[in-house]
Short mmCIF file of C-alpha atoms in Angstrom, two decimals:
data_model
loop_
_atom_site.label_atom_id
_atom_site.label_comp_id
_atom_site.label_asym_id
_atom_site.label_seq_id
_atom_site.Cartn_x
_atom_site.Cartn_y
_atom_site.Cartn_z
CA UNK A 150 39.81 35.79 6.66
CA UNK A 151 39.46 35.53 2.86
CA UNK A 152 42.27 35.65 0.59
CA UNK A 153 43.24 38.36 -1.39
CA UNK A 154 41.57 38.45 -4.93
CA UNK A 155 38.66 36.06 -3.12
CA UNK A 156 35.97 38.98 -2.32
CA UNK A 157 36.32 39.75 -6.33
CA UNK A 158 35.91 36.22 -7.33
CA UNK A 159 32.55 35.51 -4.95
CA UNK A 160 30.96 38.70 -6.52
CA UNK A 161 31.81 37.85 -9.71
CA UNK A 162 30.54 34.60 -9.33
CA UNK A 163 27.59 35.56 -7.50
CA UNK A 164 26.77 38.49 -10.11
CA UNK A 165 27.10 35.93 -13.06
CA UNK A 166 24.71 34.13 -11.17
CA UNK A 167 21.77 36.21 -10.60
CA UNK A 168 22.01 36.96 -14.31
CA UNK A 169 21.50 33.47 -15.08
CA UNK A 170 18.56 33.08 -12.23
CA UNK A 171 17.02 36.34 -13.95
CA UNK A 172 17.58 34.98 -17.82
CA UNK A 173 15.99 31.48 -16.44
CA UNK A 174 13.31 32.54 -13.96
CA UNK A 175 12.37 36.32 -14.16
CA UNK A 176 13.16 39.04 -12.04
CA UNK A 177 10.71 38.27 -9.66
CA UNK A 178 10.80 34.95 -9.32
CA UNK A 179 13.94 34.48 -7.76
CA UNK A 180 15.40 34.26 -4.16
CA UNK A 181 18.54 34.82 -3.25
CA UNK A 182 18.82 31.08 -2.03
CA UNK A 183 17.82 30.61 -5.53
CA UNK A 184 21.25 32.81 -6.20
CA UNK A 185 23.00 31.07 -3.82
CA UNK A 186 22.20 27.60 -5.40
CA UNK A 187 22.82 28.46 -8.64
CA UNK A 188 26.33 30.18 -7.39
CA UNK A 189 26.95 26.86 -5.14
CA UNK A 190 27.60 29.74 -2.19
CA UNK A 191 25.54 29.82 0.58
CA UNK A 192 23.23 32.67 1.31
CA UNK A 193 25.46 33.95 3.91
CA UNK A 194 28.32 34.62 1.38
CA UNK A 195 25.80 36.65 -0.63
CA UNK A 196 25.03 38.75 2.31
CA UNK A 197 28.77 39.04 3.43
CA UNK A 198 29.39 41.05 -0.21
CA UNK A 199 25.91 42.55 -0.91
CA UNK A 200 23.87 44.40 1.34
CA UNK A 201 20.85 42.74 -0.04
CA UNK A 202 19.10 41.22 -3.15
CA UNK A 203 18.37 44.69 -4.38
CA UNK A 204 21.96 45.34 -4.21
CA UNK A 205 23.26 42.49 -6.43
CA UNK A 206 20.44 43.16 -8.59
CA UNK A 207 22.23 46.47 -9.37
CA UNK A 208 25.17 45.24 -9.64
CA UNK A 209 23.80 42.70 -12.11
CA UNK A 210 22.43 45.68 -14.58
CA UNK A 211 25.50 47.60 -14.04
CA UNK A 212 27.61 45.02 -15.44
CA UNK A 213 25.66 43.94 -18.17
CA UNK A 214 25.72 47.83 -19.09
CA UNK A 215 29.83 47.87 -18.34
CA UNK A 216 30.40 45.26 -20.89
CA UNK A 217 28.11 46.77 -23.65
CA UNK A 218 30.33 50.13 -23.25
CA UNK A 219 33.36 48.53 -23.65
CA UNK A 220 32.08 47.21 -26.92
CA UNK A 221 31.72 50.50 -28.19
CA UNK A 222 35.09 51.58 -26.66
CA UNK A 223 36.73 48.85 -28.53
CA UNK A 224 35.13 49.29 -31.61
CA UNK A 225 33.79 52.62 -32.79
CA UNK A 226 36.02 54.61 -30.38
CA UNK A 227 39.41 53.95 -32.66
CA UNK A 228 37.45 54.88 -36.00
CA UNK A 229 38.09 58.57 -37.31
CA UNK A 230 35.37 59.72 -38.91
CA UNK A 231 31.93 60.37 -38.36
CA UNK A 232 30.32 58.00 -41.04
CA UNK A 233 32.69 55.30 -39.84
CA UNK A 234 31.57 55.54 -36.22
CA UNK A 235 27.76 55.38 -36.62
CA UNK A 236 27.62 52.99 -39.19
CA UNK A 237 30.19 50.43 -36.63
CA UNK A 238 27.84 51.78 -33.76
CA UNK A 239 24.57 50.35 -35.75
CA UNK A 240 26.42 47.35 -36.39
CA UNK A 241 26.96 46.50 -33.03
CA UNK A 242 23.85 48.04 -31.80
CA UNK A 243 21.79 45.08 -34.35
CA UNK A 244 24.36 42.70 -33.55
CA UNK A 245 23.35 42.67 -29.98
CA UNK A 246 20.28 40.23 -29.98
CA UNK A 247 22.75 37.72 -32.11
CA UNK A 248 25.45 38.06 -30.38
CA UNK A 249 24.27 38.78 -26.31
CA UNK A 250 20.63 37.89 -26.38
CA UNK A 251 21.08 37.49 -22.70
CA UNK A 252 21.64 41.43 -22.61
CA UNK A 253 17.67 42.09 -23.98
CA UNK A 254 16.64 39.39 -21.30
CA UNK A 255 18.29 41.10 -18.44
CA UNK A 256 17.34 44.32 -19.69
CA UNK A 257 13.59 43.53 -20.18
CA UNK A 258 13.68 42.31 -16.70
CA UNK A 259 14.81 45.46 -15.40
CA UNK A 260 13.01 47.92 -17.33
CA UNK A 261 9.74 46.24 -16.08
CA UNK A 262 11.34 47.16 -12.24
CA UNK A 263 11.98 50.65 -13.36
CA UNK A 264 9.05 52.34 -12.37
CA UNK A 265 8.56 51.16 -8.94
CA UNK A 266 12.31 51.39 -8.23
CA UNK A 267 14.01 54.52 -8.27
CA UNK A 268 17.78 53.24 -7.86
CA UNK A 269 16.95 50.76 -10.89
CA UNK A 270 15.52 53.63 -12.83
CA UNK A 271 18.69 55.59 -12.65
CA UNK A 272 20.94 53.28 -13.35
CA UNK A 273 18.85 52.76 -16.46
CA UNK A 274 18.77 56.52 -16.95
CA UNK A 275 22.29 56.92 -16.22
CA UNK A 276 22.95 54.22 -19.35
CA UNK A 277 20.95 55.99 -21.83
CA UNK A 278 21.91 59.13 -21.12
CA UNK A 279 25.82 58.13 -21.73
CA UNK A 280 24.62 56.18 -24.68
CA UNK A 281 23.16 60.03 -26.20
CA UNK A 282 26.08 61.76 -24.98
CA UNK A 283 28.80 59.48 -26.85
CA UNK A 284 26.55 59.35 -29.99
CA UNK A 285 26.19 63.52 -29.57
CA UNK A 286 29.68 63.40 -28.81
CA UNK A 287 30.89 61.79 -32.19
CA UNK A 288 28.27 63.39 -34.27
CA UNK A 289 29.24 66.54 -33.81
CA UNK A 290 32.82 65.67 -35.97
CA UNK A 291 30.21 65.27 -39.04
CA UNK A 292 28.56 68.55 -37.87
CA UNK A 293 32.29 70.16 -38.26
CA UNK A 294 33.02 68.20 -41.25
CA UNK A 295 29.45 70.00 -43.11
CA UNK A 296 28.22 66.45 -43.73
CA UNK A 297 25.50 66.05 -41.02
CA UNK A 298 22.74 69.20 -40.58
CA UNK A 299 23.28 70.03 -37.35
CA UNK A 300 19.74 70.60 -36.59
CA UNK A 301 19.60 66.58 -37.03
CA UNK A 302 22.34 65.84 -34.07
CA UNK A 303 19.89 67.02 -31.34
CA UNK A 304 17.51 63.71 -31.90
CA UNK A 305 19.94 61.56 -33.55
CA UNK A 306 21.43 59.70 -30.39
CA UNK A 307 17.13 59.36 -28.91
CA UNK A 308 16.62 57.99 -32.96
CA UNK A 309 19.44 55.47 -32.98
CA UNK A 310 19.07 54.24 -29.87
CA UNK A 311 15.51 53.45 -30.01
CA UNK A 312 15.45 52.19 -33.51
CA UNK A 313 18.48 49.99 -32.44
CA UNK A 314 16.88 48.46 -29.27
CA UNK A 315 13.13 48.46 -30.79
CA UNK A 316 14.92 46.24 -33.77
CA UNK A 317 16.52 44.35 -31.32
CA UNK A 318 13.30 43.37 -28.88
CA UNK A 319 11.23 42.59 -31.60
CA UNK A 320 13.95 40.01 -33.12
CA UNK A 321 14.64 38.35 -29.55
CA UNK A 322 10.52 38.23 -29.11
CA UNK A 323 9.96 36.52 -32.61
CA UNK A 324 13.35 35.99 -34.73
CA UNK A 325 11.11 34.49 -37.84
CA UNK A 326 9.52 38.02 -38.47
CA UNK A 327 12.82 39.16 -39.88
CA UNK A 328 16.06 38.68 -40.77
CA UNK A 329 18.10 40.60 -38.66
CA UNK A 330 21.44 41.00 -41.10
CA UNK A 331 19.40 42.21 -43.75
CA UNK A 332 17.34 44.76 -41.52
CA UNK A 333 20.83 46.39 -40.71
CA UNK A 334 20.96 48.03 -44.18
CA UNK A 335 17.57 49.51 -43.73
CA UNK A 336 18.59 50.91 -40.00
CA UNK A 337 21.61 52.35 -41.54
CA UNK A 338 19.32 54.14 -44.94
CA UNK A 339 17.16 55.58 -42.00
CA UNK A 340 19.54 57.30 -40.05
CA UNK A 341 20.94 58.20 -43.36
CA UNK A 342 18.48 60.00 -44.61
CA UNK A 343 17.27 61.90 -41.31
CA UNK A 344 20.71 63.51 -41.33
CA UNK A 345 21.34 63.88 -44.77
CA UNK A 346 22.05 67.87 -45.17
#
């Protein structure tokens, strides 16, 4: 019988590393004795925890999408106004590829599975649509405030979010094609003037 805390600790270390076999060898590419030996479990430990490789692979995307939201929690959630919450979102938003490049490698991985896997495809789903909803969520306090049109807030989360992560891919692809500090400014004039009353 495990000890207490112990199931935790194996999924945490087996999570960790499937992200790892994922960053170094592709999504599909990998085994789960490939897991194993990169978590120095054996395969029967994975299959103890996880149902299957399908099921740590969720687990995988679900925590790299856990730790991006408490970003944001910690960040733009204690700022009060509108202004100071999108411009801190952008921010971290462009400061992903820096700062968690493994987060666009995982992601690519997954978004490639998306089609062909419906329990992937809503976890992705489920991430973007909380992404909108928190961005429609503090927009609306600018909305209130008569400094954002409101007819703006209804694309504004689909704008930032795909500007962000479309800035972001391109810089992981090929960092020499820009410099991803100074692009920030432009991100931020963008969204500036699309909701610019």
């Amino acid at each position: 019988m495990p000890k207490v805390g112990m199931e935790e600790i194996r999924k945490q270390q087996v999570i960790e590393a499937t992200e790892r076999c994922i960053i170094e060898k592709g999504f599909s590419n990998m085994s789960v004795k490939d897991i194993a030996m990169e978590a120095n479990v054996s395969t029967g430990i994975i299959y103890h925890y996880f149902k299957n490789k399908e099921d740590v692979l969720l687990q995988v995307i679900k925590r790299s999408f856990a730790k991006s939201h408490e970003r944001v929690m910690e960040t733009v959630e204690p700022l009060e106004t509108f202004e100071e919450k999108l411009h801190k979102h952008i921010e971290n938003i462009n400061s992903v590829p820096k700062d968690n490049p493994d987060f666009y490698a995982v992601l690519l991985n997954y978004l490639g599975q998306a089609k062909n896997n419906p329990e992937i495809n809503m976890v992705i789903a489920k991430f973007f649509k909380n992404l909108r909803k928190y961005i429609e969520t503090y927009s609306q306090n600018g909305v209130t405030s008569g400094k954002v049109n409101p007819d703006k807030i209804k694309h504004l989360p689909a704008l930032v979010i795909g500007l962000g992560m479309g800035i972001g891919i391109q810089w992981i692809i090929d960092q020499d094609a820009f410099d991803i500090d100074d692009i920030e400014k432009a991100f931020i004039n963008i969204i500036n003037v699309y909701i610019n009353k």
